[in-house]
Short mmCIF file of C-alpha atoms and ligand atoms in Angstrom, two decimals:
data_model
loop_
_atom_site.label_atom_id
_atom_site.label_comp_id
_atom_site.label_asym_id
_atom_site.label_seq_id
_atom_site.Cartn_x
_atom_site.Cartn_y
_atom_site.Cartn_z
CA UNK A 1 15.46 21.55 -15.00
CA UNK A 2 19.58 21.99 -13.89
CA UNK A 3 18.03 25.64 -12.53
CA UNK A 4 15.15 23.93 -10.32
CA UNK A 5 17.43 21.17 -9.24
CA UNK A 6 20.50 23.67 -8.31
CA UNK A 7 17.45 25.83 -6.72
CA UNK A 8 16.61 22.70 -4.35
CA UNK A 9 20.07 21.52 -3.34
CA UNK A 10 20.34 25.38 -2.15
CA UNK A 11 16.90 25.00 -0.16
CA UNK A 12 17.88 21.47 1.05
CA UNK A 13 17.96 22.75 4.69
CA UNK A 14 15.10 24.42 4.84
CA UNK A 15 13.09 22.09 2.99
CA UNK A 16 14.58 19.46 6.00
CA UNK A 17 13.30 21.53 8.46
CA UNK A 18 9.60 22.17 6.80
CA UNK A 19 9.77 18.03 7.07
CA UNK A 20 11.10 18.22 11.00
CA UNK A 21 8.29 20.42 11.73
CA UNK A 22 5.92 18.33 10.34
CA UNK A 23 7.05 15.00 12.32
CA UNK A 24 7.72 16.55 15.50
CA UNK A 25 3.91 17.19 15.81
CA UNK A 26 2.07 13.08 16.37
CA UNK A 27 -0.88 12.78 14.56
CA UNK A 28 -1.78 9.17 15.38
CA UNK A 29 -5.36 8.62 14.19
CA UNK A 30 -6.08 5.32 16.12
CA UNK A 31 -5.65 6.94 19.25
CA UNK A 32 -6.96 10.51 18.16
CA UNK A 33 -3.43 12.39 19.34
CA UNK A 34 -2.34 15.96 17.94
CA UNK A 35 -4.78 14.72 14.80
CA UNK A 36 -6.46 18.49 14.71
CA UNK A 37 -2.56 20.51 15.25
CA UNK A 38 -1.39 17.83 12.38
CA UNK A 39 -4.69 19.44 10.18
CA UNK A 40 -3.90 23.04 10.52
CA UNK A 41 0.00 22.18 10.34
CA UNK A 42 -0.68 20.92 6.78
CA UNK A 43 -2.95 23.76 5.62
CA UNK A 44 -0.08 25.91 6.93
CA UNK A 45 2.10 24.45 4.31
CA UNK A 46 -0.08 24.22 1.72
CA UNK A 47 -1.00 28.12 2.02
CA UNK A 48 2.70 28.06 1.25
CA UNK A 49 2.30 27.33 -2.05
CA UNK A 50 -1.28 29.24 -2.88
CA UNK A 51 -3.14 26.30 -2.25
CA UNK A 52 -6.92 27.06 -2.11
CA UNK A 53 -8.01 24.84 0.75
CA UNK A 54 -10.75 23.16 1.33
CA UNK A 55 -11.42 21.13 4.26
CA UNK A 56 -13.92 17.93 3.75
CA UNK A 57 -15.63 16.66 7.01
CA UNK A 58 -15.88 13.19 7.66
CA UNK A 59 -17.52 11.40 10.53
CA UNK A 60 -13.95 11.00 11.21
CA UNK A 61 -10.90 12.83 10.35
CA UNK A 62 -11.32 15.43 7.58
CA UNK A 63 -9.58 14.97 3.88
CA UNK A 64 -7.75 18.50 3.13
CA UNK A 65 -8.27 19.03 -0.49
CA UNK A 66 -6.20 21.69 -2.02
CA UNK A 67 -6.17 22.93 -5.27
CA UNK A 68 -3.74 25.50 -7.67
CA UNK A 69 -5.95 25.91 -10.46
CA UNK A 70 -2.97 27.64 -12.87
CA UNK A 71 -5.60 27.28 -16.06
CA UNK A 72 -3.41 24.78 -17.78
CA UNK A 73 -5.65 21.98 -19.76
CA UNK A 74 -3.80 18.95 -17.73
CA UNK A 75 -3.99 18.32 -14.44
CA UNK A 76 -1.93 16.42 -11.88
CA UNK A 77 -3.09 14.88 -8.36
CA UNK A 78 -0.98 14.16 -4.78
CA UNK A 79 -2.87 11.34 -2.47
CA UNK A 80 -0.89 11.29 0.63
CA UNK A 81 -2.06 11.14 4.74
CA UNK A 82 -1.12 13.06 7.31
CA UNK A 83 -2.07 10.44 10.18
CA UNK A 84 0.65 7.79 11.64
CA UNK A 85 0.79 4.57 13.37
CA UNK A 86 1.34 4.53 17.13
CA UNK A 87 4.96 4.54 18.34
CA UNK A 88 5.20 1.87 20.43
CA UNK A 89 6.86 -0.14 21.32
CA UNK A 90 8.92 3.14 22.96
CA UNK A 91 11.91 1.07 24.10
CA UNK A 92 13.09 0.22 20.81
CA UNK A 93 13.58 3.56 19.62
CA UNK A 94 16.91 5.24 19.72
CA UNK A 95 15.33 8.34 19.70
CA UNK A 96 11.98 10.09 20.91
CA UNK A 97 9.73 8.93 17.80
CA UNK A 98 8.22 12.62 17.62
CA UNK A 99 11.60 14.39 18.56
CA UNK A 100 12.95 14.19 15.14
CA UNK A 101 16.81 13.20 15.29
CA UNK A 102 19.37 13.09 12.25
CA UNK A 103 22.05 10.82 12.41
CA UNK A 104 24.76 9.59 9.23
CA UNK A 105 22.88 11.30 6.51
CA UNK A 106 19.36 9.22 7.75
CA UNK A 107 16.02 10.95 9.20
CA UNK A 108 14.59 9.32 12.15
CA UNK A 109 11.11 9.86 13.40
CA UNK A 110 7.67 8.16 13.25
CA UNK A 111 5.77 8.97 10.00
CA UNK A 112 8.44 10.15 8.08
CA UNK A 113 8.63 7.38 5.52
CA UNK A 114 4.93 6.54 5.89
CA UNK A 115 3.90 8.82 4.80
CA UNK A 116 5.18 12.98 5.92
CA UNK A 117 8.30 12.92 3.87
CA UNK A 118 6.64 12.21 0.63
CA UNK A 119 3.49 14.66 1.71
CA UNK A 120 6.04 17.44 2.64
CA UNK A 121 8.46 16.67 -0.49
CA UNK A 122 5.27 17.20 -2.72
CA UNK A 123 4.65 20.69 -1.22
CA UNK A 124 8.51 21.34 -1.47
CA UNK A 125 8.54 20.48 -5.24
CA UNK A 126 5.51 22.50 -6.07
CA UNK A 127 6.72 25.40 -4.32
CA UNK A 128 10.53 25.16 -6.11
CA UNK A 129 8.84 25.22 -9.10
CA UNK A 130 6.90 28.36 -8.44
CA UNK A 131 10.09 30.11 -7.12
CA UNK A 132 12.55 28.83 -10.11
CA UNK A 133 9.70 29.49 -13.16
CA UNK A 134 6.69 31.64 -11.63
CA UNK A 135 4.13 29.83 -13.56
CA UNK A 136 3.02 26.19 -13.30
CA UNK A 137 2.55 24.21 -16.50
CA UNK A 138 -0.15 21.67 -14.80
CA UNK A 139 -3.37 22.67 -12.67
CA UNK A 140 -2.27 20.84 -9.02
CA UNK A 141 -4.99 19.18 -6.63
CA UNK A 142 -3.89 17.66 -3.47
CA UNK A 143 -5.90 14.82 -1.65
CA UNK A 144 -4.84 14.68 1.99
CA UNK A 145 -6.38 12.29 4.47
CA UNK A 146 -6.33 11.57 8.05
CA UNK A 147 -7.46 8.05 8.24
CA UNK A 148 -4.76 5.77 6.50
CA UNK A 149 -3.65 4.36 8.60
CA UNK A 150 -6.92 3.19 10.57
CA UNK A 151 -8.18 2.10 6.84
CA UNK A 152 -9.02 4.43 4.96
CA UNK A 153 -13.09 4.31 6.04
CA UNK A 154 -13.87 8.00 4.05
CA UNK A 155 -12.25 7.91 0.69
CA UNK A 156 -14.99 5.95 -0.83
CA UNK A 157 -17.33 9.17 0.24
CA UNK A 158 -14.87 11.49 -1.09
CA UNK A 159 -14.66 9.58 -4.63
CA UNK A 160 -18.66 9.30 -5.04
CA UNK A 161 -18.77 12.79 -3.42
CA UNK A 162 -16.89 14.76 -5.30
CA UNK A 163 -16.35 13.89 -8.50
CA UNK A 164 -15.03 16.96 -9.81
CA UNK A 165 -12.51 17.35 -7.27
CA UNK A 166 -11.49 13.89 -8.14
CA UNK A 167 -11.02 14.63 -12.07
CA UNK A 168 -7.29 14.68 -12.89
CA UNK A 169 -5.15 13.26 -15.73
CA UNK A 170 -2.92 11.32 -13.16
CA UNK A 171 -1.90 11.40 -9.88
CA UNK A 172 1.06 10.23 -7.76
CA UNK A 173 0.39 7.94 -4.61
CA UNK A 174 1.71 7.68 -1.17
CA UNK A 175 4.55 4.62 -0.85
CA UNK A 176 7.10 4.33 -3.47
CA UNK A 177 10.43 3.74 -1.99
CA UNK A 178 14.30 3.15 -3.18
CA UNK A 179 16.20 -0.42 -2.97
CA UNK A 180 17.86 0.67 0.56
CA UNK A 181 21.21 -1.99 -0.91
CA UNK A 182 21.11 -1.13 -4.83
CA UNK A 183 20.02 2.23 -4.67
CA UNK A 184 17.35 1.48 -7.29
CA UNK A 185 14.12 3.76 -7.11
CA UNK A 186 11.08 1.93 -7.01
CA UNK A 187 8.08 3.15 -9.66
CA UNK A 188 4.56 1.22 -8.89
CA UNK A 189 1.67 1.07 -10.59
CA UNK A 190 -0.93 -0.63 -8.17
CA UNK A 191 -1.97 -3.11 -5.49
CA UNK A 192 -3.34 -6.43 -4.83
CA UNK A 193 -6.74 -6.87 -3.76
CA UNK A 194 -7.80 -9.36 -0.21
CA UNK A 195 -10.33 -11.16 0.85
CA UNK A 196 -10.03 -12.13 4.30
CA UNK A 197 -12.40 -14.67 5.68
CA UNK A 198 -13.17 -17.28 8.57
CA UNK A 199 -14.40 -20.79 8.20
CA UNK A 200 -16.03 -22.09 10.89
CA UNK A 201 -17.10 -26.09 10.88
CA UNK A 202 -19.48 -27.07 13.99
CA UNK A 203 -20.25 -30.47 15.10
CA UNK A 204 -21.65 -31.43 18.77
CA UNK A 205 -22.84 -29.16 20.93
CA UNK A 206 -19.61 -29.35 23.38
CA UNK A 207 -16.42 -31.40 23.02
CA UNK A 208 -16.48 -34.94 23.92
CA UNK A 209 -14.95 -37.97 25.15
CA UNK A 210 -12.52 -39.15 22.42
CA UNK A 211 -14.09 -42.56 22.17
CA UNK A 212 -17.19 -41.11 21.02
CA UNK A 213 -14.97 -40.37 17.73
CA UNK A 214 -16.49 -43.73 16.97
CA UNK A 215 -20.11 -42.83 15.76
CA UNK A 216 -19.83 -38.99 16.04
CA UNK A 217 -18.51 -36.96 13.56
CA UNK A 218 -14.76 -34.73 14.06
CA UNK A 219 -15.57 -30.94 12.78
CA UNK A 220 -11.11 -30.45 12.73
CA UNK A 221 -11.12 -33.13 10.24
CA UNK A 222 -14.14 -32.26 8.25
CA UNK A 223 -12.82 -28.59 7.79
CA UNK A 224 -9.68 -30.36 6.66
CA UNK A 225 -11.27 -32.64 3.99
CA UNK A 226 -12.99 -28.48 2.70
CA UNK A 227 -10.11 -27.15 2.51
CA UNK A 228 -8.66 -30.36 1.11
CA UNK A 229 -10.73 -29.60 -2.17
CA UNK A 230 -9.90 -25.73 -2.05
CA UNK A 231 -6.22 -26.13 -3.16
CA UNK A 232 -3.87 -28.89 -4.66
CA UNK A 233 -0.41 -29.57 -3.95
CA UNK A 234 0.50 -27.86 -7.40
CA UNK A 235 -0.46 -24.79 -5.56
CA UNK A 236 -3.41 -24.59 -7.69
CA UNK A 237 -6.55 -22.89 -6.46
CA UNK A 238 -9.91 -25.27 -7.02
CA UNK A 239 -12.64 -22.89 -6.47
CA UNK A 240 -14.78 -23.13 -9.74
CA UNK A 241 -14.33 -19.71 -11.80
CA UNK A 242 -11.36 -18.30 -9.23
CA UNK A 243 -9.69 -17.86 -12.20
CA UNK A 244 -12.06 -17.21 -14.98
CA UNK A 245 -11.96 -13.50 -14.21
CA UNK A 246 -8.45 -12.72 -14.35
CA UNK A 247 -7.09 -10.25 -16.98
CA UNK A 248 -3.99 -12.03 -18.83
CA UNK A 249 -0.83 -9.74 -18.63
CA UNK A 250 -0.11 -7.96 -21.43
CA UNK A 251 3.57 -7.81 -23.16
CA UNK A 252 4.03 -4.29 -21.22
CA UNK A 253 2.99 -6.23 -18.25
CA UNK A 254 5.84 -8.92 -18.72
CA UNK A 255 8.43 -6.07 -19.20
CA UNK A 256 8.03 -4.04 -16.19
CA UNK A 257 7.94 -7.79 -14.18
CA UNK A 258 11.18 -8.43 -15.78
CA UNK A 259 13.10 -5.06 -14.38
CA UNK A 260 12.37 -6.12 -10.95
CA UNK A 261 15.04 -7.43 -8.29
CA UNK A 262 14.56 -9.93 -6.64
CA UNK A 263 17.29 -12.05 -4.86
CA UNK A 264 16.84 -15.51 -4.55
CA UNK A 265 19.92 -17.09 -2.70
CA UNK A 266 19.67 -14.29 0.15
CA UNK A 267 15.86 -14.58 0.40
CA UNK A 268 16.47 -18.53 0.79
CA UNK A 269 19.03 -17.56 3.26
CA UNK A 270 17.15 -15.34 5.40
CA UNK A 271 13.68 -17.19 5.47
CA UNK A 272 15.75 -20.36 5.86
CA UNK A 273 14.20 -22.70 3.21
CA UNK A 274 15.43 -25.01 0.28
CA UNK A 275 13.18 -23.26 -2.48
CA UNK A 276 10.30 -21.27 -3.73
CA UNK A 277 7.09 -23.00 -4.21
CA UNK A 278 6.71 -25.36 -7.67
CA UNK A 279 10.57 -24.53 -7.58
CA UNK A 280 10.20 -21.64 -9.40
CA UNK A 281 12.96 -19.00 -9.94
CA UNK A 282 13.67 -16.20 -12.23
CA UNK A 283 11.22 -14.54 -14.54
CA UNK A 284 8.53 -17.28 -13.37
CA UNK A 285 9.03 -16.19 -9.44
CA UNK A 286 8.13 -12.74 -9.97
CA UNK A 287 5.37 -13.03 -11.88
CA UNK A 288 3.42 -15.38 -9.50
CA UNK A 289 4.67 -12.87 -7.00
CA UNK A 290 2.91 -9.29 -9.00
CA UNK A 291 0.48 -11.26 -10.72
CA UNK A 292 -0.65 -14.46 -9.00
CA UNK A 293 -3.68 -14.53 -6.86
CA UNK A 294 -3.17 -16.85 -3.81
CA UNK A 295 -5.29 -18.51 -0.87
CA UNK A 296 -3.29 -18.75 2.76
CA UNK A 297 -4.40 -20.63 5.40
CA UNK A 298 -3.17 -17.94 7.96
CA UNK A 299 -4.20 -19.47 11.17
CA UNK A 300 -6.37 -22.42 12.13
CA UNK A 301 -7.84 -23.79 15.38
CA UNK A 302 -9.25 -26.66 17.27
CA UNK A 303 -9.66 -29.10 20.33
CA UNK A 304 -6.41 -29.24 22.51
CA UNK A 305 -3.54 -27.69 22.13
CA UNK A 306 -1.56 -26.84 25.24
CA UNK A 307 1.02 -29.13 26.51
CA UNK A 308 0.62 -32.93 27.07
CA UNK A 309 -2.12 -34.93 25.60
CA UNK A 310 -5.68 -34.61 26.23
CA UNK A 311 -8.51 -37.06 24.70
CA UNK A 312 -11.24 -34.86 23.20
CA UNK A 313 -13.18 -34.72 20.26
CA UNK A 314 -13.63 -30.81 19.53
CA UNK A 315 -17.05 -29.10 18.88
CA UNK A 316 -15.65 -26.41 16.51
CA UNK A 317 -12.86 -26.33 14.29
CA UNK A 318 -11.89 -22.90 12.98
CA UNK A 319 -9.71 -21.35 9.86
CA UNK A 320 -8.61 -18.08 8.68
CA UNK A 321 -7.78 -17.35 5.52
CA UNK A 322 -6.66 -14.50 3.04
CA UNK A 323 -7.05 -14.14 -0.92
CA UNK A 324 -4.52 -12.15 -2.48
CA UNK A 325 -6.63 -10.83 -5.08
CA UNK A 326 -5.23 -9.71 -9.02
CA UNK A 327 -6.92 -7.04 -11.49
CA UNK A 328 -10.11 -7.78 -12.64
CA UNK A 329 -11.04 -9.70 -9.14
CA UNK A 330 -13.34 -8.86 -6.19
CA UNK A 331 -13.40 -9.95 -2.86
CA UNK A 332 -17.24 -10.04 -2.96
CA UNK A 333 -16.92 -12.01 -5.84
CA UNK A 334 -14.66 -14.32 -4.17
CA UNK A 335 -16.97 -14.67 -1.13
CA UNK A 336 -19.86 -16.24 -3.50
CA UNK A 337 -17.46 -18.68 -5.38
CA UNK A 338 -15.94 -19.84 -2.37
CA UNK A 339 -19.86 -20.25 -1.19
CA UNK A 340 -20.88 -22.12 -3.71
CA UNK A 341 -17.43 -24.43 -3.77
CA UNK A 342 -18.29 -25.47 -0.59
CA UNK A 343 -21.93 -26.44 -1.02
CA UNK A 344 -21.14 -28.04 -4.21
CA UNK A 345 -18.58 -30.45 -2.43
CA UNK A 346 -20.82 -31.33 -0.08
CA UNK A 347 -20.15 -29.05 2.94
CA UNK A 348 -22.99 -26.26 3.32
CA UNK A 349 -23.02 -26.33 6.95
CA UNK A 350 -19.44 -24.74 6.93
CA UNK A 351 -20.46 -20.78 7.68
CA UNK A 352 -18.36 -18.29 5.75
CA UNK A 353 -17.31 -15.52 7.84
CA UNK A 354 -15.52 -12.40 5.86
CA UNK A 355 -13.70 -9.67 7.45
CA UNK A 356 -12.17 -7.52 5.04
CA UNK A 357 -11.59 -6.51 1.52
CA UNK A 358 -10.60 -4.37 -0.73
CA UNK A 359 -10.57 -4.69 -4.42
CA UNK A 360 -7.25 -4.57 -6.28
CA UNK A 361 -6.16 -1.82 -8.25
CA UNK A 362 -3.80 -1.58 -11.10
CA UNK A 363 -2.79 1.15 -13.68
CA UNK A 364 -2.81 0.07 -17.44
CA UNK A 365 0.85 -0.45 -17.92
CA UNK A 366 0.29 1.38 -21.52
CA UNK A 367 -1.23 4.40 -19.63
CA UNK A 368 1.15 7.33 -21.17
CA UNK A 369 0.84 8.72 -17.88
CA UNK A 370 3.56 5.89 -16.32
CA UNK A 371 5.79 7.31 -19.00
CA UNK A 372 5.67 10.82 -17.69
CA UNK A 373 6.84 9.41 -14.43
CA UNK A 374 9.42 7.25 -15.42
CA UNK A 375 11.10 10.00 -17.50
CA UNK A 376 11.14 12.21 -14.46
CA UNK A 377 12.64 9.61 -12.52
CA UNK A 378 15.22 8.88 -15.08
CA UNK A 379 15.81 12.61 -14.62
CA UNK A 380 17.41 12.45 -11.63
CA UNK A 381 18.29 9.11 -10.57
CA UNK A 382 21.23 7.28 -12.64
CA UNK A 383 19.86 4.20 -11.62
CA UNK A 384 17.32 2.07 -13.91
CA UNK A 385 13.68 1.79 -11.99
CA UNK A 386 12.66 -1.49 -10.76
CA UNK A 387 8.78 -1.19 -12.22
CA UNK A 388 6.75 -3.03 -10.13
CA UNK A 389 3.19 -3.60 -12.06
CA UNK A 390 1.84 -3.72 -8.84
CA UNK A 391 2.85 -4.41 -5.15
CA UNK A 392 2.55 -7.84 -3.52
CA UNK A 393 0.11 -6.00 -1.03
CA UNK A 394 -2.89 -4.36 -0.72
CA UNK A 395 -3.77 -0.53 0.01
CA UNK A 396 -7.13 1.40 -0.04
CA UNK A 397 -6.01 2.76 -3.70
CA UNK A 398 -9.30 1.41 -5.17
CA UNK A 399 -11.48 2.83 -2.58
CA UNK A 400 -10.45 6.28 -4.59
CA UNK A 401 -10.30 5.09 -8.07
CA UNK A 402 -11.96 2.07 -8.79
CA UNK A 403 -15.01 3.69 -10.56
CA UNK A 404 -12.48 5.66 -12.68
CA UNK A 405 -9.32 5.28 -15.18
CA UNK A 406 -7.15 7.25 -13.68
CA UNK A 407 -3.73 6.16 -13.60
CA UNK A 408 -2.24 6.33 -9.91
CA UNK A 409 1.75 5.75 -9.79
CA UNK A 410 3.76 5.05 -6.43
CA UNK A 411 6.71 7.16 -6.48
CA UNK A 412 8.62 7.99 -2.96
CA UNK A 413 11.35 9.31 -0.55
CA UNK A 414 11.86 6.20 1.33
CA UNK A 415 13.82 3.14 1.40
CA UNK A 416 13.22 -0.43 1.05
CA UNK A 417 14.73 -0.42 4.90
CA UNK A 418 12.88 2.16 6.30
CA UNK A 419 10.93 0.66 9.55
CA UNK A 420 7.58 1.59 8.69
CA UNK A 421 5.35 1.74 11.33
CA UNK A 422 8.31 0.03 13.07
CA UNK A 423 10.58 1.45 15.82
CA UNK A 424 13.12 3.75 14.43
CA UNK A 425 11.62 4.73 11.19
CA UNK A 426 13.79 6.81 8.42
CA UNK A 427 14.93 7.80 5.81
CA UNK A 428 17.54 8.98 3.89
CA UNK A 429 17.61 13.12 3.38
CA UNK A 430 19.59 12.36 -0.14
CA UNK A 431 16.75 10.18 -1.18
CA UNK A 432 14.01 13.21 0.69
CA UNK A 433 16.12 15.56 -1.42
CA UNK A 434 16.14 13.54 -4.88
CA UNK A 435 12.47 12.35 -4.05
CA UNK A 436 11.90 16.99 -4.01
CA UNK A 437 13.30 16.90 -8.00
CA UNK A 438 11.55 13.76 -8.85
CA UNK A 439 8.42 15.40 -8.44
CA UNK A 440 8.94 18.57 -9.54
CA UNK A 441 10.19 16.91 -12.96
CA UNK A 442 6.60 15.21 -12.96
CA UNK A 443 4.96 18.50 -12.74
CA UNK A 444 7.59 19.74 -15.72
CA UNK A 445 6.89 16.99 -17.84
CA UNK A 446 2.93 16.52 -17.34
CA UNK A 447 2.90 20.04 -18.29
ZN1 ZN B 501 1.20 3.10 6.84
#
């Protein structure tokens, strides 16, 4: 691969400016601007590479689907979007968001960490390839979406829609990023699931006198006595069966936890607290951080709040709160255990209002597909991966794949510092660059 990787450092400018071209044009898809240009601007650079294109309409934004069908027996698959978030706020920028600007070796603009520089870097990779060895040893598809970043409402459609297009032996996902202090690249293998939902307690028709307290009965406290029996101070979760559906981590698993970084001291520092919870630190800490599911009570309201005092006994007492859900759980799931918690303790008038979800996904950390990956990456970086079995957060990966066993892997051109969706988004064109040969060692060793 010294040929392909001496054939990109020689291309590095005009591979910079394919990427410049692509972020000067905003293709923000909650407010429908330059989403149609941003289209044709990727079929442009797909038809760079021989791409037969395909464009799937959507109530929304369409998915490009390309495909280089180079009759090879494997296959390999890019999921990436060409939409952004909006800019704003505009003051905080240094420089016009869609006016790309390079400064000290970094790439500023929106979208190009999230996600143009790894949907461009793919393209670049593919086509150094073709120019440094003619033929391709893989069959390529390319899965391009508009809608992202307003949450992903067509990829389910695509995935039940078009199976065939879908068939792959692997393919490498949006995100992915580099340690922006350690220089580490970043290899992941999946997401948490959520489960977002409200819990809403009434009691009187309106708010009363505080004295009435007395004889009639305070919703704030009775959705505090709920959620009293939902979790324990040992940070355990109570709902019967929350649990029982959890897969246990495998040895594999407990490996790729272990090469993860994860500094304790500064993160103590910079949040400003004494310790993690059940004091946990090393190995211990990141685990519950990949592989625990958690509840949060993320925001919860009732009677008088504003300044001074005020004597009322509230009609309503409100509470929001997520699920970070791990492999083998569903938020709809979730929903009905949490359902039948409450009426089992006692409160069925508490209504259960859910929001969101999305179902967790995880590559098998055996899948030999994770190895092809991680040998590329050792390919060009000198740095060991971190391995991260799956991200703390969730993304619409199993709106794509959950009905299949295809291994998706997170590799990327960004940072671990780079602003996304954020004023003054960037990244680094050495880690663009080196992002360019990661890929096009995938395609190598796939092949
Ligand atoms: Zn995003």
């Amino acid at each position: 691969m010294e040929r392909l990787h001496q054939y990109v450092n020689s291309k590095a400018d005009e591979y910079i400016e394919w990427l410049i071209e692509t972020c000067n044009q905003p293709s923000v898809s909650a407010q429908n601007r330059g989403m149609s240009e941003m289209k044709d601007l990727v079929k442009f650079f797909l038809r760079k590479i021989n791409a037969e294109i395909e464009e799937i309409e959507t109530d929304g934004y369409p998915i490009i689907y390309g495909e280089i069908n180079s009759g090879k027996p494997k296959t390999l698959t890019f999921y990436n979007h060409y939409d952004v978030q909006p800019e704003d706020p505009l003051h905080e920028w240094t420089s016009d968001p869609f006016k790309t600007d390079i400064r000290e070796g970094q790439i500023f603009a929106r979208g190009v960490a999230d996600n143009k520089g790894n949907l461009i870097s793919r393209i670049c990779a593919v086509h150094a390839y073709q120019q440094v060895y003619k033929e391709l040893p893989v069959n390529l598809k390319f899965i391009f979406e508009g809608e992202e970043e307003v949450g992903s409402p067509h990829l389910k459609y695509f995935a039940t829609n078009f199976p065939e297009k879908l068939q792959t032996d692997g393919i490498i996902w949006e995100g992915g990023a580099r340690g922006a202090i350690d220089k580490r690249p970043h290899v992941s293998l999946g997401v948490k699931g959520i489960c977002y939902v409200e819990l809403i307690c009434k009691g009187a028709n309106y708010d009363l006198h505080s004295s009435e307290a007395a004889v009639i009965e305070n919703p704030a406290w009775r959705l505090i006595w709920a959620l009293n029996t939902i979790k324990n101070e040992q940070e355990e979760i109570l709902i019967k069966g929350f649990y029982d559906d959890v897969t246990p981590l495998t040895q594999k698993d407990k490996q790729f936890i272990q090469t993860m970084d994860f500094n304790e001291q500064e993160t103590k520092d910079m949040y400003g607290i004494n310790s993690f919870v059940k004091n946990v630190s090393g190995y211990e800490l990141k685990e519950r951080l990949t592989a625990a599911p958690t509840c949060t009570i993320c925001g919860i309201d009732s009677g008088y709040t504003a300044e001074g005092s005020k004597t009322v006994l509230p009609s309503i007492a409100m509470v929001k709160l997520d699920f970070r859900l791990v492999p083998n759980q569903t938020p709809e799931r979730t929903v009905q255990l949490l359902r039948q918690h409450l009426d089992s303790n006692g409160f069925e008038d508490i209504e259960i209002k859910q929001s969101h979800g999305l179902t967790p996904f995880n590559t098998d950390t055996e899948h030999p597909f994770i190895n092809v990956v991680l040998k590329s990456v050792d390919n060009v970086y000198k740095e060991p991966p971190v391995i991260l079995r799956n991200l703390a957060g969730s993304s619409p990966m199993s709106k794509l794949l959950n009905e299949t066993s295809i291994p998706a892997v997170q590799i990327g051109v960004a940072n671990t510092h780079s602003n996304y969706h954020a004023p003054n988004e960037n990244i680094f064109i050495d880690d663009y660059i080196q992002g360019i040969k990661v890929t096009a060692n995938v395609i190598n060793n796939l092949g």
